[in-house]
Structure formats: C-alpha cells, structure tokens
Amino acid sequence: MRNKIFVRVNSNIRSPEVRLINDNGELIGVKPIQEAIRLAQDAALDLIEVAPNANPPVCRIGNFSKFLYEKTKKSKESRKHRGSGHVKEVRFRMKIGEHDFNVKVDRIVRFLKEHHKVRISFMFFGREMQHRDRGDEMLRKIEEAIKGAGVVEQRPQMYGNRMITILVPHKG
C-alpha cells in the first residue's frame, strides 16, 4: 500500500485568505486567496497549501510537481533512517565454547549491521548465580568483539536468573 500525499493546490484551497510564502521561502504576508492565486499564476507557478491547520493556512508559491517529488523523497529518507525497530535476542550460558561464542558474536554483528537492536541475555542456573561477575566479563568480551558495529544502550540488569543488556547499532 502506497502512502498518498494529499495537498490542496490553486483553486482547491478553501480558505478566504492565506499566509503567503514566495518561491524563495520569504514571507509575503496574509493575502486574499484570489490575489495569492494571481501572484502564483503571474510567476507561472502553483499555489500550494503547506500548512492547512494553521490560522490562516500557510501557502507557498512553487512548482507543484517539484514539491511532491521533494516531499516523497523526504518521507522515503525518513523511513530509511527509521530502521526496523525489531529487537533480536541472543542468549548466552556461562558455560559456552569458544566457537559457539564466536558464532553468536558474529550473529550479533550481523543484526547490528542490519540496523536491529540486540538484547543479550545471560542465563544463570544453580550455583552460577553466585558468579554474576562472569556475566560482566563475557559482556566485556562481546563489546570488544563488536567494536564499531554497535554500542551498549542499556547496561546489564538482573531479572530473576537472567542478566539482560541491550545493544544498538552505531549512528554512522
């Protein structure tokens, strides 16, 4: 489904008077709608309503197709930078082999490069609860391994038998 951009142009603007901005972005002032349309036509441009909820509505003199192009380009750009918003989780136990650790770190780096947040869970069972400092050591190893791909957003916190921390991708 495509997002439609609804903008009133020229004679479709219903307000009796508008706050007018010329094609250079300079404020002309409050003008009657007929005079604003005439000024736009004299410049061989369109009268575009940019802020319909203002009192009086704000209109700009400009090329309507160029205005639409820039608006769609801006919305695509904002969607691109918004990221996916998904939080991926990677779970670790305290007893983990070196290769398994490296595989999970590679997965974390891949998620961060895809602009996902990553929740890292360290699970403690039984007597491991007495050695929570090993979870901190493992987190430091992970931070060292992912240098450049992401940063810690939320420091480790304990929830029952789980220590949870959140990583976010670098802004750049």
Short mmCIF file of C-alpha atoms in Angstrom, two decimals:
data_model
loop_
_atom_site.label_atom_id
_atom_site.label_comp_id
_atom_site.label_asym_id
_atom_site.label_seq_id
_atom_site.Cartn_x
_atom_site.Cartn_y
_atom_site.Cartn_z
CA MET A 1 0.00 0.00 0.00
CA ARG A 2 1.44 3.36 -1.03
CA ASN A 3 1.19 6.45 1.10
CA LYS A 4 -0.80 9.11 -0.73
CA ILE A 5 0.11 12.74 -0.22
CA PHE A 6 -2.96 14.98 -0.19
CA VAL A 7 -2.15 18.62 -0.79
CA ARG A 8 -4.55 21.33 -1.91
CA VAL A 9 -3.37 23.36 -4.89
CA ASN A 10 -4.57 26.59 -6.56
CA SER A 11 -8.40 26.75 -6.71
CA ASN A 12 -8.80 23.73 -4.37
CA ILE A 13 -7.67 25.85 -1.41
CA ARG A 14 -10.85 26.72 0.50
CA SER A 15 -9.73 29.43 2.91
CA PRO A 16 -10.72 33.06 2.07
CA GLU A 17 -7.22 34.29 2.97
CA VAL A 18 -3.81 32.66 3.32
CA ARG A 19 -0.38 33.40 4.74
CA LEU A 20 1.76 33.51 1.60
CA ILE A 21 5.39 32.44 1.11
CA ASN A 22 7.10 33.11 -2.22
CA ASP A 23 9.23 30.62 -4.17
CA ASN A 24 12.40 31.85 -2.40
CA GLY A 25 10.94 30.99 1.01
CA GLU A 26 10.34 34.61 2.03
CA LEU A 27 7.12 35.52 3.84
CA ILE A 28 4.95 37.88 1.78
CA GLY A 29 2.15 38.17 4.35
CA VAL A 30 -1.57 37.46 4.68
CA LYS A 31 -3.33 37.83 1.30
CA PRO A 32 -6.81 37.07 -0.05
CA ILE A 33 -6.92 33.74 -1.89
CA GLN A 34 -7.68 35.33 -5.29
CA GLU A 35 -4.66 37.62 -5.05
CA ALA A 36 -2.42 34.72 -3.95
CA ILE A 37 -3.56 32.60 -6.92
CA ARG A 38 -2.98 35.55 -9.27
CA LEU A 39 0.57 36.07 -7.90
CA ALA A 40 1.31 32.36 -8.44
CA GLN A 41 -0.06 32.44 -11.99
CA ASP A 42 1.94 35.59 -12.81
CA ALA A 43 5.08 33.69 -11.81
CA ALA A 44 3.92 30.65 -13.89
CA LEU A 45 3.88 28.56 -10.71
CA ASP A 46 1.31 26.92 -8.43
CA LEU A 47 -0.14 27.96 -5.08
CA ILE A 48 0.50 25.02 -2.72
CA GLU A 49 -1.11 24.69 0.72
CA VAL A 50 1.70 23.54 3.03
CA ALA A 51 0.10 24.03 6.48
CA PRO A 52 -3.69 23.63 6.22
CA ASN A 53 -4.26 23.60 10.01
CA ALA A 54 -2.63 26.98 10.63
CA ASN A 55 -4.80 30.07 11.02
CA PRO A 56 -4.77 31.37 8.29
CA PRO A 57 -3.43 28.40 6.27
CA VAL A 58 0.14 28.73 5.02
CA CYS A 59 0.57 28.55 1.23
CA ARG A 60 3.72 28.58 -0.85
CA ILE A 61 4.23 29.68 -4.42
CA GLY A 62 6.17 26.96 -6.24
CA ASN A 63 6.23 24.14 -8.75
CA PHE A 64 3.75 21.51 -7.53
CA SER A 65 5.46 18.52 -9.16
CA LYS A 66 8.80 19.55 -7.63
CA PHE A 67 7.08 19.96 -4.24
CA LEU A 68 5.60 16.44 -4.46
CA TYR A 69 8.93 14.97 -5.53
CA GLU A 70 10.76 16.55 -2.58
CA LYS A 71 8.06 15.50 -0.13
CA THR A 72 8.10 11.85 -1.25
CA LYS A 73 11.90 11.87 -1.26
CA LYS A 74 11.92 13.22 2.30
CA SER A 75 9.42 10.59 3.51
CA LYS A 76 11.44 7.78 1.89
CA GLU A 77 14.58 9.11 3.54
CA SER A 78 12.91 9.21 6.97
CA ARG A 79 11.62 5.63 6.52
CA LYS A 80 15.12 4.53 5.56
CA HIS A 81 16.69 6.04 8.67
CA ARG A 82 13.95 4.84 10.97
CA GLY A 83 15.36 1.30 10.93
CA SER A 84 13.33 -1.78 11.53
CA GLY A 85 12.53 -1.38 15.21
CA HIS A 86 12.83 -5.13 15.80
CA VAL A 87 14.70 -6.33 18.83
CA LYS A 88 16.66 -9.52 18.24
CA GLU A 89 17.66 -11.65 21.20
CA VAL A 90 20.82 -13.70 21.58
CA ARG A 91 21.09 -15.94 24.65
CA PHE A 92 24.30 -16.98 26.35
CA ARG A 93 25.02 -19.52 29.08
CA MET A 94 28.05 -19.17 31.31
CA LYS A 95 29.40 -22.50 30.04
CA ILE A 96 29.90 -21.77 26.34
CA GLY A 97 32.61 -23.00 24.00
CA GLU A 98 34.89 -20.59 22.16
CA HIS A 99 33.47 -21.44 18.73
CA ASP A 100 29.86 -21.14 19.92
CA PHE A 101 30.72 -17.77 21.46
CA ASN A 102 32.24 -16.56 18.17
CA VAL A 103 29.20 -17.73 16.17
CA LYS A 104 26.85 -15.82 18.48
CA VAL A 105 29.03 -12.70 18.34
CA ASP A 106 29.00 -12.89 14.52
CA ARG A 107 25.21 -13.10 14.64
CA ILE A 108 25.08 -10.03 16.92
CA VAL A 109 27.29 -8.08 14.49
CA ARG A 110 25.08 -9.12 11.55
CA PHE A 111 21.92 -7.96 13.38
CA LEU A 112 23.54 -4.62 14.25
CA LYS A 113 24.64 -4.07 10.65
CA GLU A 114 21.02 -4.70 9.59
CA HIS A 115 20.03 -1.85 11.99
CA HIS A 116 18.32 -4.07 14.58
CA LYS A 117 18.57 -3.63 18.31
CA VAL A 118 20.01 -6.69 20.04
CA ARG A 119 19.04 -7.93 23.50
CA ILE A 120 21.72 -10.12 25.05
CA SER A 121 20.56 -12.50 27.78
CA PHE A 122 22.98 -14.26 30.09
CA MET A 123 21.23 -17.14 31.83
CA PHE A 124 22.45 -18.31 35.23
CA PHE A 125 21.45 -21.70 36.62
CA GLY A 126 22.00 -23.07 40.12
CA ARG A 127 25.36 -22.15 41.57
CA GLU A 128 26.17 -19.87 38.60
CA MET A 129 24.05 -17.19 40.33
CA GLN A 130 26.92 -16.70 42.78
CA HIS A 131 29.28 -15.81 39.91
CA ARG A 132 27.47 -12.96 38.17
CA ASP A 133 30.81 -11.25 37.59
CA ARG A 134 31.46 -13.85 34.86
CA GLY A 135 28.48 -12.36 33.00
CA ASP A 136 30.14 -8.94 33.19
CA GLU A 137 33.39 -10.43 31.87
CA MET A 138 31.54 -12.06 28.98
CA LEU A 139 29.79 -8.77 28.18
CA ARG A 140 33.18 -7.02 28.04
CA LYS A 141 34.41 -9.71 25.63
CA ILE A 142 31.30 -9.16 23.46
CA GLU A 143 31.77 -5.36 23.50
CA GLU A 144 35.38 -5.83 22.42
CA ALA A 145 34.38 -8.22 19.62
CA ILE A 146 31.68 -5.92 18.18
CA LYS A 147 33.75 -2.71 18.27
CA GLY A 148 32.49 -0.42 15.51
CA ALA A 149 29.21 -2.27 14.89
CA GLY A 150 27.24 -1.14 17.94
CA VAL A 151 27.18 0.34 21.41
CA VAL A 152 25.55 -0.58 24.70
CA GLU A 153 22.24 1.26 25.14
CA GLN A 154 21.23 -0.32 28.44
CA ARG A 155 23.75 -1.54 30.98
CA PRO A 156 23.25 -5.10 32.33
CA GLN A 157 20.33 -5.59 34.70
CA MET A 158 19.28 -8.72 36.57
CA TYR A 159 15.78 -10.12 36.02
CA GLY A 160 15.47 -13.28 38.10
CA ASN A 161 18.15 -15.67 36.82
CA ARG A 162 18.84 -13.62 33.68
CA MET A 163 21.19 -10.70 33.12
CA ILE A 164 19.95 -8.59 30.20
CA THR A 165 21.67 -5.83 28.24
CA ILE A 166 20.67 -4.07 25.01
CA LEU A 167 22.94 -3.08 22.13
CA VAL A 168 22.08 -0.61 19.37
CA PRO A 169 23.78 -0.02 16.00
CA HIS A 170 26.25 2.83 15.58
CA LYS A 171 24.81 6.03 14.08
CA GLY A 172 27.05 6.32 11.11
#
